[in-house]
């Protein structure tokens, strides 16, 4: 019996499943020969002096002024490249106009109905400059906050770059979020301006973004102006003096806008993400460090070359789209494919048609999508020529070995390396990942920390676990790390640093290390649910439920789901005198969608007169999870009233 098998038998179920997959995949010789990086000594060198390594990476960006100190670290506060001045949009467009890439395709975009647009670096440069001037004409300046609520259209990338050009802080809100969610985010960051569109296409329908935005805007006093992109000529009311058409602003604008010389530590953007408490938090990223992480990891992890056609299928509304559609690939001068719509529209081979049509070479997607492709069947990818692909990636959740193998065989034609990349909104860029020309991969493992990154697995007391499972921490500062939570530095400390007394960054993830030092991610250990690769907090869903006038109390848990990784089950106690009958479940689901968005819709709701609580009144979600997943109940000794849980279990089994 191998050591890993022995280990598997003594450990939990998830780990068993992972370790049964004993196959390893060394990089193919042909791949290694052409790879950007193929010398394992890279890890040792970067490890010896990680600050020097990151300085070398940062020097690949264009700086108006070089930094005079690489790092100042007073945990939990990091400053990188102090005194350095740069501009993110300059690094993504201007420098390519000057270095021979002017006529190269920057964005190859396809709308869901099949409309197409290609923007060269020159086109992008022109558009970003003009839109930056358009923003200025509405009084937007350095330090202002701009909320962006757009579908996946080129103007979304343009808007981000235009903000960064003038030093305005952008905060993209995923277009699938509800007006309520948009309102909360705008108010938290006190945004001065909103950029939206008349609508966007999704599965043949139209998402009425501007109408949704108007609902949010009835209660957002900080917003003075709204810019509306005309995506599809959809009907919308324009409010005089407040609302402006994007194309009219751009048409009227001057062609050149001087890029603001930003301090390395000036804020580049905030992006809201779910944490363990109810309110989503604005993760703050700064300019020099974030750009260094984005630029470097894109080049190393995806082995990016000048003639690649790179496609990351994420929505720019999430961090993956920020770093690996916009800032990473564009700062590298890559050709980026961007698609507006759903993977199964008009049929389930849409993605593979796109790969064939544009000759995509690098393809980066989420395990959830891969599991859906698996279920749909191999006939869809088989209909298309995928031979241009040379590298595949995954992100967002643990990938089960079965899905990894399916991806390897049916999409990668057994010739493409797969990079399983672990990271977070907070980390800014990929931190645990194979390097495709160096690392021998194991299906299901994100393998090892990126050069210059140090990660560890700790037990509750902070002891390092060399082989086995525990909490994943990052032990040294890195350039693209979160700097704070917008407007709440204490919460920043509480959430990420307090667990290990300010010594290590706590990721909130569980992980296991095997005998080879490889990391296997095991999912969240806090109250965050990862549904189809999207983070939601149990508290966020619970607050949405109790916002409904009929609900007294609620608890939400994430349970295993074949395709989505996890799905949401909610337990609800209704107010006295309210009966669960008559479409109550439907009503409450709709209420959650209204408050947060469709991604948060509970799969099912279980009504119960009481919820299991500890004697101090804390709802025991762990027990609810056991019930929802049909497991033998865990420790019930701390329950105030053990009968509650038994009754609930019986009820659940009946349902
Ligand atoms: C999870 C997405 C396993 C993890 C980039 C993390 C992963 C959370 C992986 C961050 C992976 C991300 N393997 N789990 N390769 N990548 N995760 O902020 O739980 O939306 O903490 O960033 O996704 O989600 P976020």
Short mmCIF file of C-alpha atoms in Angstrom, two decimals, residues 85 96 99 134 163 174 242 264 267 289 300 308 329 381 417 451 463 472 535 554 588:
data_model
loop_
_atom_site.label_atom_id
_atom_site.label_comp_id
_atom_site.label_asym_id
_atom_site.label_seq_id
_atom_site.Cartn_x
_atom_site.Cartn_y
_atom_site.Cartn_z
CA UNK A 85 4.74 56.23 -9.53
CA UNK A 96 1.87 48.66 -26.24
CA UNK A 99 6.35 48.86 -28.37
CA UNK A 134 -15.64 62.02 -20.65
CA UNK A 163 -11.03 55.21 -14.20
CA UNK A 174 -21.55 41.99 -11.00
CA UNK A 242 -28.18 63.05 -14.24
CA UNK A 264 2.28 52.83 -5.92
CA UNK A 267 -6.00 52.74 -4.38
CA UNK A 289 1.57 45.85 -5.94
CA UNK A 300 4.16 32.76 -15.58
CA UNK A 308 -1.61 33.47 -27.88
CA UNK A 329 -3.41 39.98 -19.87
CA UNK A 381 -16.85 19.74 -27.64
CA UNK A 417 -1.17 21.13 -19.12
CA UNK A 451 7.55 31.65 -6.54
CA UNK A 463 1.62 24.70 14.71
CA UNK A 472 -4.31 27.58 5.04
CA UNK A 535 -18.78 33.47 -2.59
CA UNK A 554 -33.46 31.75 9.49
CA UNK A 588 -39.09 33.64 0.12
#
